[in-house]
Short mmCIF file of C-alpha atoms and ligand atoms in Angstrom, two decimals:
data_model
loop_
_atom_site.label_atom_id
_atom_site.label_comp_id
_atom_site.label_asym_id
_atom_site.label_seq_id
_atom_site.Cartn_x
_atom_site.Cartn_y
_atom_site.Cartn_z
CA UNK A 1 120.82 81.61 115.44
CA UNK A 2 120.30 84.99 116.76
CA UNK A 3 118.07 87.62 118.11
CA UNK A 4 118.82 91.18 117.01
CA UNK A 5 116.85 93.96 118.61
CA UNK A 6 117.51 97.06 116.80
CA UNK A 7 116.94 100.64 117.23
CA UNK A 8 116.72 103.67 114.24
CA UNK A 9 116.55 107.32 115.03
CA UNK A 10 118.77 108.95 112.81
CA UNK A 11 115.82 111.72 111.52
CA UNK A 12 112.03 111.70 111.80
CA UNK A 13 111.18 107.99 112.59
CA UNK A 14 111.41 106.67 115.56
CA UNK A 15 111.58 102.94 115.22
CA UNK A 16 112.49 99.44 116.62
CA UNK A 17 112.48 95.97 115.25
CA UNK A 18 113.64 92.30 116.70
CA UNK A 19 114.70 89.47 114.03
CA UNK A 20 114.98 85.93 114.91
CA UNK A 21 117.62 83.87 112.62
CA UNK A 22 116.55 86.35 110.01
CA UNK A 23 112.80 86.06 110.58
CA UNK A 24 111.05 89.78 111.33
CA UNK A 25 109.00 89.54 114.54
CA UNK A 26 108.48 93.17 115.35
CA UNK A 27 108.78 96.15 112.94
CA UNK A 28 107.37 99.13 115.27
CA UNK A 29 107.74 102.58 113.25
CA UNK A 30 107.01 105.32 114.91
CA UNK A 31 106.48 108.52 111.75
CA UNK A 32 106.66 112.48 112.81
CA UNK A 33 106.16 113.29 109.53
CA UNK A 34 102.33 114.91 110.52
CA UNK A 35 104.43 117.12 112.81
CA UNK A 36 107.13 118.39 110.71
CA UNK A 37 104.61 118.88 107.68
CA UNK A 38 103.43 122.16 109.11
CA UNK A 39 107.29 123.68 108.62
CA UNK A 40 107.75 122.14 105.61
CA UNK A 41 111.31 119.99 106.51
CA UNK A 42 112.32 118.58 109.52
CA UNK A 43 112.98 120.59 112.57
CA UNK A 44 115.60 118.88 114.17
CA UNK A 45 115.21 120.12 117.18
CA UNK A 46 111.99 119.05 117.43
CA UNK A 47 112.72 115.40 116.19
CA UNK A 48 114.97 114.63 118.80
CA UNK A 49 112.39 115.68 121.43
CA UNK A 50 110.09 113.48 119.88
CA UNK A 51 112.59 110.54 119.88
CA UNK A 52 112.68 110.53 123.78
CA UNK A 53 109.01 110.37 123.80
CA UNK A 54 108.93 108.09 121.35
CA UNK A 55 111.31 105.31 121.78
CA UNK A 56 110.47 103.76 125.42
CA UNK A 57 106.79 102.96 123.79
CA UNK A 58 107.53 101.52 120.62
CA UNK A 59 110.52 99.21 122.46
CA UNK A 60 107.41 98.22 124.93
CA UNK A 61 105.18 97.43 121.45
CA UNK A 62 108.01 95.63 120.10
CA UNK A 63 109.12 93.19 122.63
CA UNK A 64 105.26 92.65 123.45
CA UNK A 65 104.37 91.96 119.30
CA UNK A 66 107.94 89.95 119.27
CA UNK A 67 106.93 88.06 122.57
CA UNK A 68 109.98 88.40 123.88
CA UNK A 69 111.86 89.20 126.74
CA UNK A 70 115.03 91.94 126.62
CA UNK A 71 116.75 89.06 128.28
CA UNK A 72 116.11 86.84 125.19
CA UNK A 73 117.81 88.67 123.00
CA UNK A 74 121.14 88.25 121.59
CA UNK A 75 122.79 91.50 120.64
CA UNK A 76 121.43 95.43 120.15
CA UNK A 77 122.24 96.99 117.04
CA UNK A 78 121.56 100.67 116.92
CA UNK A 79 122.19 103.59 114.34
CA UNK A 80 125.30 105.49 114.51
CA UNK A 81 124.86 107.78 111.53
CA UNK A 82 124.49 109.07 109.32
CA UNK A 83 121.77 111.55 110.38
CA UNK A 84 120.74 114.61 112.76
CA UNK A 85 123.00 114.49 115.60
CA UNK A 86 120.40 115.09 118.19
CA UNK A 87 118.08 112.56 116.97
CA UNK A 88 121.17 109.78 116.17
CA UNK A 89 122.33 110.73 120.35
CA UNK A 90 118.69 109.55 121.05
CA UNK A 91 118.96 106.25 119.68
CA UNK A 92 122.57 105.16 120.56
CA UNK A 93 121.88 106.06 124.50
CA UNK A 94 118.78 103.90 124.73
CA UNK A 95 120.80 101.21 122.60
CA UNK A 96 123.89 101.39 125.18
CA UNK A 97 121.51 101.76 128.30
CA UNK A 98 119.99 98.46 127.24
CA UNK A 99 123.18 96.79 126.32
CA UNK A 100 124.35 97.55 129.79
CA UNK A 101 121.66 96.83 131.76
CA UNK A 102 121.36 93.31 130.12
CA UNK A 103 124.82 92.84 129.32
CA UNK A 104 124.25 92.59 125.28
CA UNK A 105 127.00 93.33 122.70
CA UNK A 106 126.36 96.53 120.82
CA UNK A 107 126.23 97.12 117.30
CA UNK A 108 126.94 99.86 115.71
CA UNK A 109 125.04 100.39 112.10
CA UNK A 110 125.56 102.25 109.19
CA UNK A 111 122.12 103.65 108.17
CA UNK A 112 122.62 103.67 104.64
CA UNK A 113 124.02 99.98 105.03
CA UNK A 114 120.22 99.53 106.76
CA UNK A 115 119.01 100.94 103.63
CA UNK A 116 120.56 98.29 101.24
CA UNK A 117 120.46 95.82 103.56
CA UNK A 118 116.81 96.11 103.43
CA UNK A 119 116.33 94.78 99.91
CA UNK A 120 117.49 90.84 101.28
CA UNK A 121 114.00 90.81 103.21
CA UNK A 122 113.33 90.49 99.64
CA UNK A 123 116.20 89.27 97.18
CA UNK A 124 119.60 87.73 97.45
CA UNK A 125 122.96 89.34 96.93
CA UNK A 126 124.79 88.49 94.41
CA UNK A 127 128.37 90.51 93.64
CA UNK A 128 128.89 92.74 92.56
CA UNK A 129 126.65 94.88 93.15
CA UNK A 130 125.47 98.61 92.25
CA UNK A 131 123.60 100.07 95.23
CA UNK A 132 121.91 102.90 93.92
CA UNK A 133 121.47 105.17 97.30
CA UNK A 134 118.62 107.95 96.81
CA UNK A 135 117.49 109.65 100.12
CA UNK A 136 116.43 112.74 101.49
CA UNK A 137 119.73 113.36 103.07
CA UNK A 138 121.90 111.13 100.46
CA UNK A 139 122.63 110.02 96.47
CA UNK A 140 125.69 107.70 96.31
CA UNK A 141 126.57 104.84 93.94
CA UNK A 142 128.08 101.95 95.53
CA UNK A 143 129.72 99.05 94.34
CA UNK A 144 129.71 95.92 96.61
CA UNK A 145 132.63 93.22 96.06
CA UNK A 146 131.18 90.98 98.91
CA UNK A 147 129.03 91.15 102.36
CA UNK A 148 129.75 94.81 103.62
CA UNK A 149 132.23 95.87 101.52
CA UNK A 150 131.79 99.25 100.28
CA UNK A 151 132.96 101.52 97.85
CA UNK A 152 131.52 104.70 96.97
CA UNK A 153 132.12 105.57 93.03
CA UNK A 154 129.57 108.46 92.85
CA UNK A 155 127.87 110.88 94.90
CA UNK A 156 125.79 114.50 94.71
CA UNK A 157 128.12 117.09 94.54
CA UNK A 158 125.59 119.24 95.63
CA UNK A 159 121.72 118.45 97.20
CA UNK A 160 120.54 115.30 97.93
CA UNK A 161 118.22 114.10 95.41
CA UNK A 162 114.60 113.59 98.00
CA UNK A 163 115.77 117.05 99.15
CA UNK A 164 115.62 118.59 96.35
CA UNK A 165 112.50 116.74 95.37
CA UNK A 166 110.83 118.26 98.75
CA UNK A 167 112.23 121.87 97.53
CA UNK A 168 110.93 121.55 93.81
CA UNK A 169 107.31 120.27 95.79
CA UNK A 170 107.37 123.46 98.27
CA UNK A 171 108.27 125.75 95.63
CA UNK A 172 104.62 124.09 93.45
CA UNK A 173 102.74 124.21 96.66
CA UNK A 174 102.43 120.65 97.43
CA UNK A 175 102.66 119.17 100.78
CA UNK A 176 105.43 118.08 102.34
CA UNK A 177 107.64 115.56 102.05
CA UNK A 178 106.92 116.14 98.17
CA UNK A 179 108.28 113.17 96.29
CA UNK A 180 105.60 111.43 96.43
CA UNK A 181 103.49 113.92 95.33
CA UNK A 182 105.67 114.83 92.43
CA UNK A 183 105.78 111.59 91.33
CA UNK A 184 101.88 111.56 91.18
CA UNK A 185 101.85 114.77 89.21
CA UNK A 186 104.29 113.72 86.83
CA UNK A 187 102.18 110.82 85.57
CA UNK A 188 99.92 113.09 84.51
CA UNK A 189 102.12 115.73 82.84
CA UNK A 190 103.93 115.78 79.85
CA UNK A 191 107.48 117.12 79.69
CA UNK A 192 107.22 120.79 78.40
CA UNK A 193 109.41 122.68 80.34
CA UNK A 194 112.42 123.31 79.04
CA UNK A 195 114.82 122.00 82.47
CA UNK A 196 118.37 120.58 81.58
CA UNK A 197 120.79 118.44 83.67
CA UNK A 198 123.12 121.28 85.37
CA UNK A 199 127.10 121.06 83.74
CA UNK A 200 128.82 117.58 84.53
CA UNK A 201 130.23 117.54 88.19
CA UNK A 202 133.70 116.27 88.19
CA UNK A 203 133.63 112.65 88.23
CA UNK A 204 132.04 110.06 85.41
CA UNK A 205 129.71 108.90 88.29
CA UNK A 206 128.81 112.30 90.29
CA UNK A 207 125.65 113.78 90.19
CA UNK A 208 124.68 117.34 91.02
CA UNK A 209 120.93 118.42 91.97
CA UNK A 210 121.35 121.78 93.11
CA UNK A 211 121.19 123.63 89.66
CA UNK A 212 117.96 121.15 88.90
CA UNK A 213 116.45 122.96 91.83
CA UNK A 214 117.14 126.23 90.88
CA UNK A 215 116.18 126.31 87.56
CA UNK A 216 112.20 125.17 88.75
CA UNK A 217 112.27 127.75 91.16
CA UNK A 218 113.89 130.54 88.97
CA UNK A 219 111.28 129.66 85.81
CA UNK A 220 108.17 129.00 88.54
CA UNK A 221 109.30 131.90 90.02
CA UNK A 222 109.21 134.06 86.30
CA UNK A 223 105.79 132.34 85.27
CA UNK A 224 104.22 133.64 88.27
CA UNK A 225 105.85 137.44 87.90
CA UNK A 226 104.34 137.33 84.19
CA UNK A 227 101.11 135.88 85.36
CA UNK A 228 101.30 132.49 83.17
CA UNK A 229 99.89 129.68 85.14
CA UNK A 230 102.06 127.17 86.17
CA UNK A 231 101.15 123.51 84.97
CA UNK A 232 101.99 121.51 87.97
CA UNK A 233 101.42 117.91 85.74
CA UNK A 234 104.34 119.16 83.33
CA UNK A 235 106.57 120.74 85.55
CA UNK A 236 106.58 117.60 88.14
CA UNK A 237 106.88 115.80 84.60
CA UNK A 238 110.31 117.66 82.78
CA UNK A 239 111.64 117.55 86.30
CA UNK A 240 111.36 114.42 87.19
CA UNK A 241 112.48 113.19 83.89
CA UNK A 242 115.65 114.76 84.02
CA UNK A 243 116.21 114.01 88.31
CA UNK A 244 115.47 110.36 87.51
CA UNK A 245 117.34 110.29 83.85
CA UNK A 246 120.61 112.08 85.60
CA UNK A 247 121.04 109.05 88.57
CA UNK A 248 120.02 106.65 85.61
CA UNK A 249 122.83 107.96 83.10
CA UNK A 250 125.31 107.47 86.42
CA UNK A 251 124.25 104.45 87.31
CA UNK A 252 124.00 102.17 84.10
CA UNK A 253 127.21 103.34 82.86
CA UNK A 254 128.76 102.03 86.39
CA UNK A 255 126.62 98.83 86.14
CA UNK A 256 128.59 98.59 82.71
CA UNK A 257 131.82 99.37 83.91
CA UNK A 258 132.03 97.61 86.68
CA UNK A 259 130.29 94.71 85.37
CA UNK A 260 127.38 94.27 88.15
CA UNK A 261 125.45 91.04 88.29
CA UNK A 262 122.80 92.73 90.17
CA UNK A 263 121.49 96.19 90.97
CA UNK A 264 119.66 97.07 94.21
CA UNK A 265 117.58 100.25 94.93
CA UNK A 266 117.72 101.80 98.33
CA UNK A 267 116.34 105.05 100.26
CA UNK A 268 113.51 106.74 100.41
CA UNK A 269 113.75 108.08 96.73
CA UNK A 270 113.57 104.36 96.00
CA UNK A 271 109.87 104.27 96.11
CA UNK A 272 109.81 106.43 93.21
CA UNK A 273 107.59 104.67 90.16
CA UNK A 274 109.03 106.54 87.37
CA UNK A 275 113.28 105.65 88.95
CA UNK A 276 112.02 101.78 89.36
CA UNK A 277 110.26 101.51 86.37
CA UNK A 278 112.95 103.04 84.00
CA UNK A 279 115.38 100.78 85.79
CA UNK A 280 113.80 98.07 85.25
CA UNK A 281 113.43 98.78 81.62
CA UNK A 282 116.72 99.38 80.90
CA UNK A 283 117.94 96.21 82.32
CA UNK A 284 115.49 94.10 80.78
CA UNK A 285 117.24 90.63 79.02
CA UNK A 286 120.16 92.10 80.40
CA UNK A 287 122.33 89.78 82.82
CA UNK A 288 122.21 92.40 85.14
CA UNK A 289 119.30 91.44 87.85
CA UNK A 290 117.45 94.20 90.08
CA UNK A 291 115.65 93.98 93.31
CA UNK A 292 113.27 96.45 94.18
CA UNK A 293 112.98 97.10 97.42
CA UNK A 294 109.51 96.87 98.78
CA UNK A 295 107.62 100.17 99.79
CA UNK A 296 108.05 99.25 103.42
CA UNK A 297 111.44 99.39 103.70
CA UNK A 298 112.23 102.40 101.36
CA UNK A 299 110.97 104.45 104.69
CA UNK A 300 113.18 104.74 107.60
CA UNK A 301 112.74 101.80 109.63
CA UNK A 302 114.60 99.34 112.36
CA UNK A 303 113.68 96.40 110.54
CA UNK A 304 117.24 97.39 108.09
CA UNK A 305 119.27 97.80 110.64
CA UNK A 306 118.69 94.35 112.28
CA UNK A 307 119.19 93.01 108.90
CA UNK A 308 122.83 94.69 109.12
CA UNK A 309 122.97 93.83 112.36
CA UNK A 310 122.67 89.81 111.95
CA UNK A 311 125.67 90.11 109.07
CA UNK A 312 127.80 92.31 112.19
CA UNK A 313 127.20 89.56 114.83
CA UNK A 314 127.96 86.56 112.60
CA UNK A 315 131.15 88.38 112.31
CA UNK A 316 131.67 89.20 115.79
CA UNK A 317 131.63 92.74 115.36
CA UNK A 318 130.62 94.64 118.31
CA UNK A 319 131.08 98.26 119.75
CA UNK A 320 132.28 99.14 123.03
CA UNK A 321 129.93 101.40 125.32
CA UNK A 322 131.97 104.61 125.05
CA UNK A 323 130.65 104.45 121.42
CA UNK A 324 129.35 107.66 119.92
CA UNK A 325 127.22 108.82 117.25
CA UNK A 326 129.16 110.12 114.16
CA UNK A 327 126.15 112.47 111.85
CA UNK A 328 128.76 112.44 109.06
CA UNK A 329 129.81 109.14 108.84
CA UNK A 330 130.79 108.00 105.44
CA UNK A 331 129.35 104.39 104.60
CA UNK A 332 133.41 102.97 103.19
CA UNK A 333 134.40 103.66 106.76
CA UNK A 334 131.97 101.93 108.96
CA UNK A 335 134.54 100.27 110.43
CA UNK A 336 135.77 102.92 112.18
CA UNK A 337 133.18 103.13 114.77
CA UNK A 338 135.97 104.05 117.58
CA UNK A 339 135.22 107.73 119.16
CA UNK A 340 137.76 110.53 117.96
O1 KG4 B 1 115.33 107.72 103.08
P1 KG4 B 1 114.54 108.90 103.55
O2 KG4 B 1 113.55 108.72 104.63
O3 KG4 B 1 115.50 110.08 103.90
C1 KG4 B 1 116.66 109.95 104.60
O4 KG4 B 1 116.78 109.04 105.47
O5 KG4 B 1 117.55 110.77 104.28
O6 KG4 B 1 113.82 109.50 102.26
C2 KG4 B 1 112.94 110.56 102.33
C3 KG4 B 1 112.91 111.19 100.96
C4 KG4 B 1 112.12 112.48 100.94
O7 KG4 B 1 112.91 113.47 100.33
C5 KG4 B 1 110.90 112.14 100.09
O8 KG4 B 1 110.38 113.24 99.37
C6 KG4 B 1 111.46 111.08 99.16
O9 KG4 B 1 112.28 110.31 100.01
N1 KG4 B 1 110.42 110.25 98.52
C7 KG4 B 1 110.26 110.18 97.19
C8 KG4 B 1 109.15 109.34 96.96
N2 KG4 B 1 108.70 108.91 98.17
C9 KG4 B 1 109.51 109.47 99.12
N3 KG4 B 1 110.92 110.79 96.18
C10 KG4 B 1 110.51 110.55 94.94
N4 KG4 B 1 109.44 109.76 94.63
C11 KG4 B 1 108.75 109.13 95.59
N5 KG4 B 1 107.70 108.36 95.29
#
């Protein structure tokens, strides 16, 4: 039995949650995305400005939706990275300042952990486990052996595959963050364009989206010199075919390999229709089960990270207040949350 408040900042949402014994009383989510529209990306600079304005209201909104007090709560479980430095710092201090003030332990979460952790608000593990991790700032495969226990087996060599989604989108003239868009497009297109998966990256389970990118922008790029009109149906189609189809190849042969009982979608690429649907299709009759991860919790939000945060403090697992932020940090390490 535990209260977990927990805070997420690591890029453009600023966001708090508080779970009781599992149960979700506050989700507070706090988007910039209107803001950082206008340059077409995230301005980090600008995020973690927004953070500081941010995070003091939507703690208020969450205590009052939770109807709680701070001094009712059990532990504070904050992100610690990966993300923008700046916005990560933002986060962490209010986490400590409140775990000081009302002597709380800290926890320190993983946010790609929050990611996969998100999908038991909706399933139950069962190992092992393929995580499929597709974000605007990561692609990873991950086994799981047991309750946070990771291993990565795959990864982008290159680009991440949301950001090179939101490059494709800018390049087409569609707004910002553009996989959403693309994925509307591409149900409308068929695949003409002649786009191939970029030469195989070193490992069996590696993935590499930079080429992808630059072959839409180099051919968009030669339609428009030659004054052929681009169809933005078809081209959102053949990419996404072969974005989604590369992470698919990847990832069935590793549910194969390393015999996975279940598969679990995480990250914001996650809310993709075409990725879940073709998943879903290939593992049909299969004894490999898949959770989908609602469209709620494929966005950055706090709600993830309390769900890490309940495994941490059943553990005992707790930080001490010199921690800091690590923008880097590498998911089969998060146990080494000690500052360098
Ligand atoms: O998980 P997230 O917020 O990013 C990180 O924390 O790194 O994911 C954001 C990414 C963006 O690149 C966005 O374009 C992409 O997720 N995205 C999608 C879809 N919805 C959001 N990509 C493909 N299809 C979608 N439906």
């Amino acid at each position: 039995m535990a209260k977990i408040l927990a805070i997420e900042s690591s890029c453009d949402e600023t966001a708090v949650a508080i779970t009781d014994d599992g149960k979700l009383l506050a989700n507070v989510v706090a988007t910039q995305i209107a803001v950082h529209e206008k340059f077409g990306g995230v301005m980090p600079e600008i995020a973690s400005r927004l953070h500081t304005e941010n995070i003091t209201v939507c703690l208020t909104q969450a205590l009052d939706e939770a109807k709680v007090k701070m001094e009712d709560i059990d532990a504070i479980a904050v992100t610690r990275g990966p993300g923008l430095i700046g916005c990560l710092h933002v986060g962490l201090q209010a986490a400590k300042t409140l775990a000081m003030l009302y002597d709380k332990p800290l926890i320190p979460v993983h946010h790609l952990a929050g990611h996969i952790y998100a999908n038991e608000y909706v399933g139950q593990f069962e190992f092992p486990l393929l995580c499929v991790v597709v974000s605007g700032g990561n692609t990873e495969l991950v086994v799981m052996r047991d309750e946070m226990d990771f291993e990565i087996i795959g990864e982008t060599k290159d680009d991440a595959i949301g950001e090179c989604y939101d490059k494709v989108a800018r390049v087409l003239g569609l707004p910002y963050p553009g996989g959403l868009p693309i994925d509307q497009h591409a149900k409308l297109g068929k695949h003409t364009y002649q786009l191939r998966e970029p030469d195989s990256p070193a490992g069996k389970y590696d993935v590499s989206y930079s080429g992808l990118k630059t072959q839409v922008i180099n051919l968009v790029n030669s339609l428009k010199q030659k004054g052929t009109p681009v169809n933005i149906d078809d081209m959102a189609r053949s990419f996404q075919d072969v974005a989604v189809g590369m992470i698919m190849d990847r990832a069935l042969k590793a549910i194969h390999d390393f015999k996975a009982k279940q598969v679990v979608l995480a990250g914001g690429v996650s809310a993709n229709s075409y990725l879940r649907e073709q998943m879903s299709k290939a593992l049909e009759g299969s004894d490999t089960k898949i959770i989908i991860p609602p469209l709620w919790c494929t966005t950055d939000n706090a709600a993830m990270i309390a769900k890490v945060g309940e495994h941490l403090y059943k553990k005992g697992i707790f930080a001490d207040l010199d921690l800091g932020v690590d923008p880097n940090w590498k998911i089969d390490h998060w146990m080494d949350f000690k500052n360098e």
